[in-house]
Amino acid sequence: MGLGKLIYDSAKNRVPMEYAEYSVADRENAIRDKFFEVLGVEGYEDKKAFRKALRRHKIETYEIIEEVVENVLANGDYLRDAFVQQFVEVRNLALGDENRFYIKGEVALQVAEFSGSHFDLKRQRLDVGDHFFVTMKDYGIKVYEYAERIAAGRVDFAAIVNEIAKAVDRKMIDVAEATFVKAIEKTPDAFKIAGVQNSTPVEDILEVVQHVEAANGQAPVLLGTRVALRKLNGVKDVAMISSNMKDQLNEMGMIPVFEGVQCIELKQGHKLGTFEFVMPDDKIYVLAGDQKPVKIVLEGETETKEISDGTTNPDGTQEQVIRYKMGAAVIYGGVIGLISLA
């Protein structure tokens, strides 16, 4: 096992068998000792020797960081995010996946591609099936710490790498959500309804459902958080709710079928490092089929560059820039409906 993977697994509490009997503190010390071995030093105490060793072994240090980031890209927390699990298909070229998506013909294709600072949006009609590719872009994050604090042992190398992992996770989720939201904004008006509340005629909502079914050729489902689906249930006439439906509402917090359309709860989650919910509680998506609309493609390899000269960082910081290639696009063989609740 490489040191980078060991640091990553330790940060995620996936402890290798050889460290199963170690306390958290002992495991961190063991990781620190392995890093010292890479640098060929006894410890942090001799600051001058440490700095010299770090300069001599830059490539090995970069490889450790790159290994951590590559583990994040392949196994990161973003894969367990509520939004990603429901709406995002992730492919990693380093694991043998292809940057190639086939969409069947006779559909209206929605495409929204994230290009770093803007979106390229288009919609087209396909008469036959075709393959599509996600354009890859460079992404990068910077981290720094004072060399003196590293040398003194007040900041652990593993802690810095763990922060890098969190930053990559956040970026992955942010890009996926932003790509999806931008594509939904371009959905034709016939597939959207806004301001839905208790007084909204049920027929207006079902009209959107019918449009989605007609465009996709499949019966759609309604996807939303428990709160969102509960709000939608409020549109129904109370007098029309059976005893069984009342029991379902009490037991599940929602009625699993709305006017003959299946309702599926999107599990809510927190955005990384916050108590802010990932999924909106005022949106319900109307989807047909099991196709995940957002496609993320990872090159799977990373590149690390250090910036530590006095000209670039006059405050004496030691900085790493981690770059990786990723592409994000909505490639969806159909149309997604949107119900916005008041």
GROMACS .gro file of C-alpha atoms in nm:
model
  342
    1MET     CA    1   0.000   0.000   0.000
    2GLY     CA    2   0.132   0.343  -0.096
    3LEU     CA    3   0.163   0.615   0.166
    4GLY     CA    4  -0.095   0.826  -0.017
    5LYS     CA    5  -0.357   0.551   0.005
    6LEU     CA    6  -0.268   0.492   0.370
    7ILE     CA    7  -0.323   0.860   0.447
    8TYR     CA    8  -0.652   0.858   0.255
    9ASP     CA    9  -0.782   0.540   0.420
   10SER     CA   10  -0.680   0.667   0.764
   11ALA     CA   11  -0.860   0.997   0.708
   12LYS     CA   12  -1.175   0.800   0.612
   13ASN     CA   13  -1.139   0.563   0.909
   14ARG     CA   14  -1.079   0.267   0.681
   15VAL     CA   15  -0.794   0.126   0.885
   16PRO     CA   16  -0.568  -0.138   0.723
   17MET     CA   17  -0.529  -0.464   0.914
   18GLU     CA   18  -0.170  -0.387   1.010
   19TYR     CA   19  -0.292  -0.079   1.200
   20ALA     CA   20  -0.611  -0.234   1.343
   21GLU     CA   21  -0.476  -0.236   1.699
   22TYR     CA   22  -0.344   0.120   1.683
   23SER     CA   23  -0.511   0.416   1.849
   24VAL     CA   24  -0.585   0.719   1.631
   25ALA     CA   25  -0.281   0.900   1.775
   26ASP     CA   26  -0.053   0.598   1.721
   27ARG     CA   27  -0.178   0.562   1.363
   28GLU     CA   28  -0.104   0.929   1.292
   29ASN     CA   29   0.244   0.884   1.437
   30ALA     CA   30   0.299   0.580   1.216
   31ILE     CA   31   0.196   0.779   0.908
   32ARG     CA   32   0.428   1.062   1.014
   33ASP     CA   33   0.713   0.813   1.058
   34LYS     CA   34   0.656   0.676   0.709
   35PHE     CA   35   0.670   1.029   0.571
   36PHE     CA   36   0.998   1.084   0.755
   37GLU     CA   37   1.130   0.767   0.589
   38VAL     CA   38   1.043   0.909   0.247
   39LEU     CA   39   1.231   1.229   0.330
   40GLY     CA   40   1.520   1.044   0.494
   41VAL     CA   41   1.501   1.239   0.822
   42GLU     CA   42   1.449   1.146   1.185
   43GLY     CA   43   1.172   1.394   1.250
   44TYR     CA   44   1.061   1.758   1.243
   45GLU     CA   45   1.296   1.876   1.518
   46ASP     CA   46   1.582   1.985   1.292
   47LYS     CA   47   1.405   2.252   1.086
   48LYS     CA   48   1.695   2.312   0.850
   49ALA     CA   49   1.740   1.942   0.777
   50PHE     CA   50   1.366   1.904   0.724
   51ARG     CA   51   1.349   2.186   0.468
   52LYS     CA   52   1.648   2.049   0.281
   53ALA     CA   53   1.497   1.700   0.278
   54LEU     CA   54   1.167   1.837   0.149
   55ARG     CA   55   1.349   2.008  -0.138
   56ARG     CA   56   1.547   1.692  -0.220
   57HIS     CA   57   1.239   1.469  -0.218
   58LYS     CA   58   0.983   1.692  -0.391
   59ILE     CA   59   0.889   1.431  -0.649
   60GLU     CA   60   0.817   1.167  -0.383
   61THR     CA   61   0.612   1.421  -0.187
   62TYR     CA   62   0.410   1.512  -0.496
   63GLU     CA   63   0.343   1.146  -0.569
   64ILE     CA   64   0.198   1.101  -0.219
   65ILE     CA   65  -0.041   1.393  -0.272
   66GLU     CA   66  -0.133   1.275  -0.621
   67GLU     CA   67  -0.211   0.926  -0.488
   68VAL     CA   68  -0.446   1.077  -0.230
   69VAL     CA   69  -0.632   1.287  -0.487
   70GLU     CA   70  -0.660   0.992  -0.725
   71ASN     CA   71  -0.816   0.789  -0.441
   72VAL     CA   72  -1.061   1.074  -0.380
   73LEU     CA   73  -1.157   1.085  -0.748
   74ALA     CA   74  -1.214   0.708  -0.754
   75ASN     CA   75  -1.372   0.659  -0.409
   76GLY     CA   76  -1.447   1.001  -0.264
   77ASP     CA   77  -1.735   1.106  -0.043
   78TYR     CA   78  -1.898   1.282  -0.338
   79LEU     CA   79  -2.006   0.937  -0.464
   80ARG     CA   80  -2.223   0.900  -0.154
   81ASP     CA   81  -2.380   1.242  -0.192
   82ALA     CA   82  -2.761   1.231  -0.227
   83PHE     CA   83  -2.767   1.431  -0.551
   84VAL     CA   84  -2.482   1.240  -0.715
   85GLN     CA   85  -2.635   0.901  -0.639
   86GLN     CA   86  -2.965   0.995  -0.801
   87PHE     CA   87  -2.867   1.211  -1.097
   88VAL     CA   88  -2.498   1.160  -1.184
   89GLU     CA   89  -2.317   0.892  -1.381
   90VAL     CA   90  -1.943   0.904  -1.305
   91ARG     CA   91  -1.683   0.753  -1.533
   92ASN     CA   92  -1.314   0.730  -1.451
   93LEU     CA   93  -1.082   0.676  -1.747
   94ALA     CA   94  -0.808   0.549  -1.513
   95LEU     CA   95  -1.039   0.260  -1.418
   96GLY     CA   96  -1.096   0.160  -1.781
   97ASP     CA   97  -1.420   0.355  -1.840
   98GLU     CA   98  -1.489   0.527  -2.172
   99ASN     CA   99  -1.566   0.893  -2.240
  100ARG     CA  100  -1.840   0.790  -2.477
  101PHE     CA  101  -2.218   0.801  -2.422
  102TYR     CA  102  -2.476   0.651  -2.656
  103ILE     CA  103  -2.816   0.815  -2.688
  104LYS     CA  104  -3.092   0.637  -2.878
  105GLY     CA  105  -3.262   0.809  -3.169
  106GLU     CA  106  -3.607   0.964  -3.203
  107VAL     CA  107  -3.557   1.185  -2.898
  108ALA     CA  108  -3.501   1.548  -2.814
  109LEU     CA  109  -3.155   1.566  -2.662
  110GLN     CA  110  -3.069   1.812  -2.387
  111VAL     CA  111  -2.704   1.901  -2.345
  112ALA     CA  112  -2.549   2.144  -2.098
  113GLU     CA  113  -2.173   2.139  -2.074
  114PHE     CA  114  -1.979   2.307  -1.795
  115SER     CA  115  -1.674   2.485  -1.933
  116GLY     CA  116  -1.510   2.627  -1.624
  117SER     CA  117  -1.654   2.977  -1.619
  118HIS     CA  118  -1.963   2.935  -1.835
  119PHE     CA  119  -2.206   2.681  -1.980
  120ASP     CA  120  -2.247   2.573  -2.340
  121LEU     CA  121  -2.616   2.497  -2.378
  122LYS     CA  122  -2.788   2.332  -2.671
  123ARG     CA  123  -3.086   2.118  -2.756
  124GLN     CA  124  -3.118   1.910  -3.070
  125ARG     CA  125  -3.335   1.649  -3.233
  126LEU     CA  126  -3.192   1.305  -3.310
  127ASP     CA  127  -3.348   1.086  -3.577
  128VAL     CA  128  -3.099   0.804  -3.518
  129GLY     CA  129  -2.883   0.711  -3.223
  130ASP     CA  130  -2.547   0.876  -3.179
  131HIS     CA  131  -2.245   0.886  -2.948
  132PHE     CA  132  -2.149   1.190  -2.744
  133PHE     CA  133  -1.832   1.284  -2.562
  134VAL     CA  134  -1.774   1.508  -2.262
  135THR     CA  135  -1.510   1.778  -2.312
  136MET     CA  136  -1.237   1.761  -2.048
  137LYS     CA  137  -1.127   2.070  -1.857
  138ASP     CA  138  -0.845   2.145  -1.614
  139TYR     CA  139  -0.936   2.195  -1.249
  140GLY     CA  140  -0.700   2.288  -0.971
  141ILE     CA  141  -0.690   2.362  -0.601
  142LYS     CA  142  -0.422   2.522  -0.389
  143VAL     CA  143  -0.325   2.447  -0.031
  144TYR     CA  144  -0.051   2.599   0.178
  145GLU     CA  145   0.089   2.591   0.525
  146TYR     CA  146   0.379   2.766   0.688
  147ALA     CA  147   0.695   2.561   0.649
  148GLU     CA  148   0.785   2.651   1.007
  149ARG     CA  149   0.461   2.499   1.140
  150ILE     CA  150   0.515   2.182   0.936
  151ALA     CA  151   0.871   2.156   1.065
  152ALA     CA  152   0.755   2.209   1.425
  153GLY     CA  153   0.493   1.936   1.391
  154ARG     CA  154   0.204   2.172   1.472
  155VAL     CA  155   0.041   2.087   1.141
  156ASP     CA  156   0.037   1.727   1.028
  157PHE     CA  157   0.112   1.645   0.666
  158ALA     CA  158  -0.183   1.403   0.666
  159ALA     CA  159  -0.415   1.682   0.781
  160ILE     CA  160  -0.312   1.899   0.485
  161VAL     CA  161  -0.376   1.615   0.241
  162ASN     CA  162  -0.713   1.549   0.403
  163GLU     CA  163  -0.810   1.911   0.335
  164ILE     CA  164  -0.717   1.859  -0.029
  165ALA     CA  165  -0.952   1.560  -0.040
  166LYS     CA  166  -1.238   1.767   0.104
  167ALA     CA  167  -1.179   2.040  -0.155
  168VAL     CA  168  -1.193   1.789  -0.441
  169ASP     CA  169  -1.515   1.638  -0.302
  170ARG     CA  170  -1.676   1.982  -0.278
  171LYS     CA  171  -1.573   2.073  -0.633
  172MET     CA  172  -1.712   1.750  -0.777
  173ILE     CA  173  -2.053   1.802  -0.615
  174ASP     CA  174  -2.068   2.174  -0.695
  175VAL     CA  175  -1.994   2.115  -1.063
  176ALA     CA  176  -2.248   1.831  -1.088
  177GLU     CA  177  -2.524   2.037  -0.926
  178ALA     CA  178  -2.446   2.350  -1.126
  179THR     CA  179  -2.451   2.156  -1.453
  180PHE     CA  180  -2.787   1.996  -1.373
  181VAL     CA  181  -2.949   2.321  -1.258
  182LYS     CA  182  -2.836   2.503  -1.572
  183ALA     CA  183  -2.979   2.232  -1.794
  184ILE     CA  184  -3.312   2.239  -1.608
  185GLU     CA  185  -3.333   2.616  -1.665
  186LYS     CA  186  -3.340   2.547  -2.039
  187THR     CA  187  -3.631   2.302  -2.014
  188PRO     CA  188  -3.920   2.423  -2.238
  189ASP     CA  189  -4.198   2.603  -2.051
  190ALA     CA  190  -4.449   2.327  -2.131
  191PHE     CA  191  -4.248   2.097  -1.903
  192LYS     CA  192  -4.245   2.333  -1.604
  193ILE     CA  193  -4.495   2.466  -1.356
  194ALA     CA  194  -4.413   2.721  -1.086
  195GLY     CA  195  -4.581   2.848  -0.770
  196VAL     CA  196  -4.760   2.520  -0.693
  197GLN     CA  197  -4.960   2.541  -0.370
  198ASN     CA  198  -5.274   2.394  -0.213
  199SER     CA  199  -5.501   2.596  -0.442
  200THR     CA  200  -5.323   2.485  -0.763
  201PRO     CA  201  -5.550   2.269  -0.980
  202VAL     CA  202  -5.422   1.911  -0.991
  203GLU     CA  203  -5.487   1.912  -1.366
  204ASP     CA  204  -5.215   2.176  -1.417
  205ILE     CA  205  -4.959   1.952  -1.250
  206LEU     CA  206  -5.071   1.644  -1.443
  207GLU     CA  207  -5.037   1.839  -1.766
  208VAL     CA  208  -4.661   1.869  -1.703
  209VAL     CA  209  -4.648   1.496  -1.624
  210GLN     CA  210  -4.825   1.419  -1.952
  211HIS     CA  211  -4.583   1.635  -2.150
  212VAL     CA  212  -4.287   1.446  -2.001
  213GLU     CA  213  -4.449   1.110  -2.075
  214ALA     CA  214  -4.531   1.211  -2.434
  215ALA     CA  215  -4.177   1.339  -2.499
  216ASN     CA  216  -3.999   1.040  -2.348
  217GLY     CA  217  -4.234   0.756  -2.437
  218GLN     CA  218  -4.228   0.624  -2.080
  219ALA     CA  219  -4.438   0.671  -1.770
  220PRO     CA  220  -4.257   0.927  -1.550
  221VAL     CA  221  -4.204   0.935  -1.176
  222LEU     CA  222  -4.190   1.229  -0.937
  223LEU     CA  223  -3.864   1.272  -0.746
  224GLY     CA  224  -3.824   1.507  -0.454
  225THR     CA  225  -3.726   1.528  -0.090
  226ARG     CA  226  -3.969   1.410   0.173
  227VAL     CA  227  -4.056   1.772   0.251
  228ALA     CA  228  -4.114   1.855  -0.116
  229LEU     CA  229  -4.335   1.550  -0.174
  230ARG     CA  230  -4.527   1.627   0.144
  231LYS     CA  231  -4.595   1.978   0.011
  232LEU     CA  232  -4.719   1.827  -0.314
  233ASN     CA  233  -4.951   1.596  -0.121
  234GLY     CA  234  -5.109   1.909   0.024
  235VAL     CA  235  -5.248   1.994  -0.319
  236LYS     CA  236  -5.485   1.698  -0.295
  237ASP     CA  237  -5.837   1.752  -0.169
  238VAL     CA  238  -5.847   1.619   0.188
  239ALA     CA  239  -6.192   1.477   0.125
  240MET     CA  240  -6.042   1.255  -0.147
  241ILE     CA  241  -5.777   1.099   0.077
  242SER     CA  242  -5.863   0.744   0.185
  243SER     CA  243  -5.793   0.598   0.528
  244ASN     CA  244  -5.510   0.394   0.378
  245MET     CA  245  -5.353   0.709   0.228
  246LYS     CA  246  -5.378   0.883   0.564
  247ASP     CA  247  -5.195   0.589   0.723
  248GLN     CA  248  -4.922   0.613   0.455
  249LEU     CA  249  -4.890   0.986   0.517
  250ASN     CA  250  -4.852   0.925   0.889
  251GLU     CA  251  -4.605   0.636   0.850
  252MET     CA  252  -4.393   0.768   0.561
  253GLY     CA  253  -4.441   1.143   0.580
  254MET     CA  254  -4.576   1.137   0.223
  255ILE     CA  255  -4.819   0.953  -0.002
  256PRO     CA  256  -4.620   0.728  -0.242
  257VAL     CA  257  -4.859   0.785  -0.534
  258PHE     CA  258  -4.983   1.124  -0.655
  259GLU     CA  259  -5.282   1.100  -0.889
  260GLY     CA  260  -5.156   0.772  -1.032
  261VAL     CA  261  -4.792   0.888  -1.059
  262GLN     CA  262  -4.530   0.715  -0.842
  263CYS     CA  263  -4.344   0.940  -0.596
  264ILE     CA  264  -3.984   0.854  -0.507
  265GLU     CA  265  -3.810   1.021  -0.216
  266LEU     CA  266  -3.469   1.176  -0.280
  267LYS     CA  267  -3.265   1.115   0.032
  268GLN     CA  268  -3.158   1.449   0.174
  269GLY     CA  269  -2.798   1.515   0.262
  270HIS     CA  270  -2.574   1.795   0.385
  271LYS     CA  271  -2.330   1.979   0.164
  272LEU     CA  272  -1.978   1.885   0.262
  273GLY     CA  273  -1.861   2.071   0.570
  274THR     CA  274  -2.195   2.247   0.629
  275PHE     CA  275  -2.545   2.191   0.766
  276GLU     CA  276  -2.697   2.319   0.441
  277PHE     CA  277  -2.917   2.068   0.259
  278VAL     CA  278  -2.804   1.940  -0.081
  279MET     CA  279  -3.146   1.898  -0.238
  280PRO     CA  280  -3.404   2.179  -0.256
  281ASP     CA  281  -3.726   2.125  -0.061
  282ASP     CA  282  -3.928   2.330  -0.311
  283LYS     CA  283  -3.851   2.137  -0.631
  284ILE     CA  284  -3.989   1.811  -0.769
  285TYR     CA  285  -3.836   1.659  -1.081
  286VAL     CA  286  -4.040   1.464  -1.335
  287LEU     CA  287  -3.820   1.193  -1.488
  288ALA     CA  288  -3.892   0.904  -1.723
  289GLY     CA  289  -3.664   0.600  -1.733
  290ASP     CA  290  -3.362   0.518  -1.519
  291GLN     CA  291  -3.107   0.723  -1.715
  292LYS     CA  292  -2.888   0.954  -1.504
  293PRO     CA  293  -2.879   1.289  -1.685
  294VAL     CA  294  -2.550   1.434  -1.552
  295LYS     CA  295  -2.233   1.275  -1.688
  296ILE     CA  296  -1.898   1.334  -1.514
  297VAL     CA  297  -1.582   1.203  -1.672
  298LEU     CA  298  -1.255   1.192  -1.480
  299GLU     CA  299  -0.918   1.146  -1.642
  300GLY     CA  300  -0.813   0.983  -1.314
  301GLU     CA  301  -0.458   1.116  -1.309
  302THR     CA  302  -0.333   1.422  -1.125
  303GLU     CA  303  -0.039   1.658  -1.143
  304THR     CA  304   0.110   1.843  -0.847
  305LYS     CA  305   0.327   2.153  -0.854
  306GLU     CA  306   0.491   2.319  -0.557
  307ILE     CA  307   0.527   2.696  -0.518
  308SER     CA  308   0.762   2.783  -0.237
  309ASP     CA  309   1.009   3.048  -0.357
  310GLY     CA  310   1.035   3.381  -0.182
  311THR     CA  311   0.914   3.574  -0.486
  312THR     CA  312   0.587   3.385  -0.524
  313ASN     CA  313   0.513   3.337  -0.155
  314PRO     CA  314   0.685   3.614   0.042
  315ASP     CA  315   0.511   3.507   0.363
  316GLY     CA  316   0.716   3.188   0.374
  317THR     CA  317   0.430   2.954   0.291
  318GLN     CA  318   0.473   2.619   0.124
  319GLU     CA  319   0.207   2.563  -0.137
  320GLN     CA  320   0.095   2.281  -0.362
  321VAL     CA  321  -0.122   2.314  -0.671
  322ILE     CA  322  -0.307   1.994  -0.757
  323ARG     CA  323  -0.444   1.979  -1.109
  324TYR     CA  324  -0.678   1.716  -1.250
  325LYS     CA  325  -0.891   1.684  -1.561
  326MET     CA  326  -1.266   1.648  -1.541
  327GLY     CA  327  -1.562   1.702  -1.770
  328ALA     CA  328  -1.925   1.756  -1.675
  329ALA     CA  329  -2.227   1.766  -1.902
  330VAL     CA  330  -2.596   1.688  -1.911
  331ILE     CA  331  -2.646   1.437  -2.189
  332TYR     CA  332  -3.000   1.314  -2.162
  333GLY     CA  333  -3.209   1.141  -2.424
  334GLY     CA  334  -3.533   1.313  -2.335
  335VAL     CA  335  -3.682   1.596  -2.136
  336ILE     CA  336  -3.698   1.647  -1.758
  337GLY     CA  337  -4.000   1.817  -1.607
  338LEU     CA  338  -3.988   2.056  -1.312
  339ILE     CA  339  -4.253   2.130  -1.050
  340SER     CA  340  -4.162   2.434  -0.839
  341LEU     CA  341  -4.350   2.463  -0.511
  342ALA     CA  342  -4.456   2.791  -0.355
   0.00000   0.00000   0.00000
